[in-house]
C-alpha atoms as one frame of an Amber mdcrd trajectory, in Angstrom:
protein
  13.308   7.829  21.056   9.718   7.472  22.095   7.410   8.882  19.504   4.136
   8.252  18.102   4.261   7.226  13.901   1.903   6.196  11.297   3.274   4.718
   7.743   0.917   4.738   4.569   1.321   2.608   1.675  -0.208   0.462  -1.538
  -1.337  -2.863  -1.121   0.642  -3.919  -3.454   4.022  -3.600  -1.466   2.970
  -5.399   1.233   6.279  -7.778   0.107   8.293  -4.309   0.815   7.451  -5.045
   4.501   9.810  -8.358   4.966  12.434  -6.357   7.027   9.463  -5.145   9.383
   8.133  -8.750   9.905  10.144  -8.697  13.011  10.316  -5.265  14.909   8.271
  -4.860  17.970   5.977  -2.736  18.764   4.628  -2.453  14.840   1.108  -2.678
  14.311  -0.732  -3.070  10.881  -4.267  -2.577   9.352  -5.367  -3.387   5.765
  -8.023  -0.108   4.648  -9.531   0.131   1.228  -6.345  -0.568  -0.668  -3.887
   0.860   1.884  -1.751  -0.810   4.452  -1.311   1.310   7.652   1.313   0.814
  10.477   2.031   2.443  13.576   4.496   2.014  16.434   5.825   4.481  19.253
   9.586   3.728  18.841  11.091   5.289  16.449  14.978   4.946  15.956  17.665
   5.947  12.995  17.749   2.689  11.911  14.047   2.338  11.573  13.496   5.300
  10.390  15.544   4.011   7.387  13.864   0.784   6.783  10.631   2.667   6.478
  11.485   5.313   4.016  13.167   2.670   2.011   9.637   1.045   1.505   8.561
   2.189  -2.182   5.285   4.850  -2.537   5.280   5.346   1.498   4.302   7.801
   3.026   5.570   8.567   6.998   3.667  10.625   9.601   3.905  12.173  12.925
   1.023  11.306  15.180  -0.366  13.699  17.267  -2.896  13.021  20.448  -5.495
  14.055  18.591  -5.028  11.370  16.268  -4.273  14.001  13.478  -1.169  13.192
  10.761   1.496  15.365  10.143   3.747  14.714   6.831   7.380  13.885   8.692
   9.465  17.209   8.230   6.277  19.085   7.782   4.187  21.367  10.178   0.640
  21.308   8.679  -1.864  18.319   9.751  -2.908  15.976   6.613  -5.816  14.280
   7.474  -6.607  11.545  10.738  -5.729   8.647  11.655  -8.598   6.047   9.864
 -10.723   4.007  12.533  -9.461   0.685  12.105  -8.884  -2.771  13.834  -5.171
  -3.134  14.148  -2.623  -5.952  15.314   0.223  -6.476  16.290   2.297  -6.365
  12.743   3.084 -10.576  12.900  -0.111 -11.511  13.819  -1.416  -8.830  10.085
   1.366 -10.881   8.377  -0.592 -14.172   9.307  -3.568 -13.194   8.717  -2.328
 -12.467   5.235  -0.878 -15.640   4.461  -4.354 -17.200   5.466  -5.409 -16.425
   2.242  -3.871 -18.760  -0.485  -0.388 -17.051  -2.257  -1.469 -18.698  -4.871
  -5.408 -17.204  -5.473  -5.126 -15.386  -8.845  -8.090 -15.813 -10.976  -7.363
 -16.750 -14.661  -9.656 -17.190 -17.530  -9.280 -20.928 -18.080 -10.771 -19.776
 -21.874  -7.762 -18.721 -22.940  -7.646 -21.314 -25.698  -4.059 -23.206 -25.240
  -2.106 -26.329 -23.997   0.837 -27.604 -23.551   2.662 -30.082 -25.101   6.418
 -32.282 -24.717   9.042 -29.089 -25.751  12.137 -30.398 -28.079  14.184 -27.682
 -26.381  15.625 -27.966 -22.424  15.613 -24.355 -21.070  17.447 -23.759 -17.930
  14.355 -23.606 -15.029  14.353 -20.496 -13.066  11.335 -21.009 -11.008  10.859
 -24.321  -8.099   7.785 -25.421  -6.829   8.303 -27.260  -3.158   7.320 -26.815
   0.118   7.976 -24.842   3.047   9.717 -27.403   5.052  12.240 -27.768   2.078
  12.414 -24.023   2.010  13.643 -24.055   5.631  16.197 -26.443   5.222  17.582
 -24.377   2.719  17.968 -21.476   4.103  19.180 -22.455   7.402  22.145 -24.073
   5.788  22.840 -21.060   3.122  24.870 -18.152   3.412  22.026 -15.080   2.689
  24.259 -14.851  -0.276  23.053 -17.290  -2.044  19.717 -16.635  -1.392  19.878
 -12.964  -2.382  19.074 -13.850  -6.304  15.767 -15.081  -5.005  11.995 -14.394
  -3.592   9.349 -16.878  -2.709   5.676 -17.363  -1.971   3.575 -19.352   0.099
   0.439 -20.770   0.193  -1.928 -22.242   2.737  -0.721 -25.350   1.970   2.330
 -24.666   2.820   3.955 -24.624  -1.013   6.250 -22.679  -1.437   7.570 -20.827
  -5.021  10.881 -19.813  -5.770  12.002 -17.687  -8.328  15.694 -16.915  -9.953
  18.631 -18.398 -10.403  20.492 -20.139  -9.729  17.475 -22.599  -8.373  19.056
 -24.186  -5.711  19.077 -28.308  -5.523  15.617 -28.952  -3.192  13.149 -31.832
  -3.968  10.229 -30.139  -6.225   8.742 -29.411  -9.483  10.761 -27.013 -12.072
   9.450 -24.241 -14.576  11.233 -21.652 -16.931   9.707 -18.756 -17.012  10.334
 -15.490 -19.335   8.318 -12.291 -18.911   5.952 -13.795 -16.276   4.934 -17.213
 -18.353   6.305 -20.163 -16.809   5.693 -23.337 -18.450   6.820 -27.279 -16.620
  10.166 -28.254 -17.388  10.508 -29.917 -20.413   6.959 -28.490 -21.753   6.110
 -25.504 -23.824   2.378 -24.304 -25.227   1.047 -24.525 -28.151  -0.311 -22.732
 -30.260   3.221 -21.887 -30.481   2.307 -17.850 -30.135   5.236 -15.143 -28.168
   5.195 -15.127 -24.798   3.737 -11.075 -25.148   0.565 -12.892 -26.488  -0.074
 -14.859 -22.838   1.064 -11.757 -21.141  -1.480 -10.196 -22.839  -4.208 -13.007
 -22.443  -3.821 -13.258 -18.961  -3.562  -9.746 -18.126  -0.593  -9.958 -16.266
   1.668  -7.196 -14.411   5.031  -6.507 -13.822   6.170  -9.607 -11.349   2.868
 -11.538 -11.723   3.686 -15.466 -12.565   1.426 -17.930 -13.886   2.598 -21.255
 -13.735   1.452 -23.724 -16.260   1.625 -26.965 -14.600   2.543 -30.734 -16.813
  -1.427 -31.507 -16.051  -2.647 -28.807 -18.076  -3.843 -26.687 -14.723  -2.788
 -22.699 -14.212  -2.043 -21.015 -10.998  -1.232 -17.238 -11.020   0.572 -15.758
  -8.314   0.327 -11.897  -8.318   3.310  -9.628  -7.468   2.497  -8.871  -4.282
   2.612 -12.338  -2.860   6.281 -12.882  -3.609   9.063 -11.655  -0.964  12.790
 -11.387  -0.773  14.585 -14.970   0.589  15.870 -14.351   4.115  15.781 -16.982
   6.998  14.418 -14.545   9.205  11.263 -14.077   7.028  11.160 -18.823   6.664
  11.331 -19.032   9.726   8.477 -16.994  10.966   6.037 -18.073   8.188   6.980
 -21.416   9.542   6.290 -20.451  12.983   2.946 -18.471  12.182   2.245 -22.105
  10.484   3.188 -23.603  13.819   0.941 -21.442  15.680  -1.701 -22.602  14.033
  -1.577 -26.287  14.085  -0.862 -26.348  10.510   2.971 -27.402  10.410   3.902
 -30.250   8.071   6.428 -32.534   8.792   9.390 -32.696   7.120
């Protein structure tokens, strides 16, 4: 069915978008703090993945660029004047900024030290080359339990369990504070106190690193573990020149 549609949603789902990564004929635009697609095809099974996208908000285009509320008669607003792209190319312009580019405040007065306690890690630290080994060899079973990040670097975060066996650098984290393997901070304080230091929000992770360094990685930079979604980060990489080897 050919027909002209515009989606509306917060920033801050842009990792609702995974399924979308792939469809043709998508196009994106970041505004303000919105994320805007559009596309002329729209199908039942698209029409699905789209209201299945959390605080969205689907419209009927019309030629004079006007919105209509889907099931609705009466015109809300226009279509904004905005540069858009094809909806891969959006996602790689994304990932050009660092997953990994949360400010803290390195005052918060803390460190850690050797824990006397082994925890069970639920968060890896390795790269995307790793990542793709991984899940070309898993059932999407397996990798259901978790979502990821990556950086420009080409890191790549995991988080849940169970963690599966790759080459990298562990953490456990509870409520959002995830401290090295085998460390913990200290002043021993609860973990409420550093969620509360460091401001954080639902799905935010900071990761305190062996070295005494923080990284925070905010909500919206983590994604649900498929091999479609790898394997075009790693082709976007490609693309660019930027591929490690493995």
């Amino acid at each position: 069915m050919t027909e002209q549609w515009v989606l509306r949603l917060p920033a801050g789902q842009m990792k609702s978008l995974g399924s979308l990564r792939l469809e043709q004929d998508i196009q994106a635009s970041s505004v303000e703090h919105e994320i805007w697609l559009r596309g002329t095809k729209l199908d039942e099974n698209l029409t699905r993945k789209l209201r299945s996208i959390p605080d969205s908000k689907l419209f009927h285009l019309e030629q004079d660029q006007q919105l209509i509320p889907a099931g609705k008669q009466v015109p809300l607003g226009y279509l904004p004047k905005t540069d858009w792209q094809p909806v891969d190319k959006w996602f790689a312009v994304q990932l050009g900024t660092p997953a990994f580019a949360g400010t803290l405040d390195e005052r918060v007065p803390f460190q850690l030290i050797r824990s006397r306690q082994n925890q069970p890690a639920n968060i890896l630290l390795t790269t995307l080359v790793n990542l793709k080994s991984l899940v070309d060899f898993s059932p999407q079973i397996r990798l259901n339990p978790l979502r990821y990040a990556i950086d420009n670097q080409q890191r790549a975060i995991l988080c849940g369990a169970p963690l599966p066996p790759l080459e990298g650098s562990f953490y456990y984290e509870q409520k959002g504070i995830a401290a090295a393997a085998g460390w913990t901070w200290s002043p021993a304080v609860d973990v409420e106190v550093l969620q509360s230091l460091f401001q954080l929000k639902r799905g935010d992770v900071v990761l305190l690193h062996a070295d005494q360094t923080r990284e925070l990685i905010r909500s919206d930079r983590f994604a649900p573990l498929t091999r479609s979604s790898v394997r075009l980060t790693l082709q976007q990489f490609e693309r660019e020149g930027k591929t490690g080897s493995a």
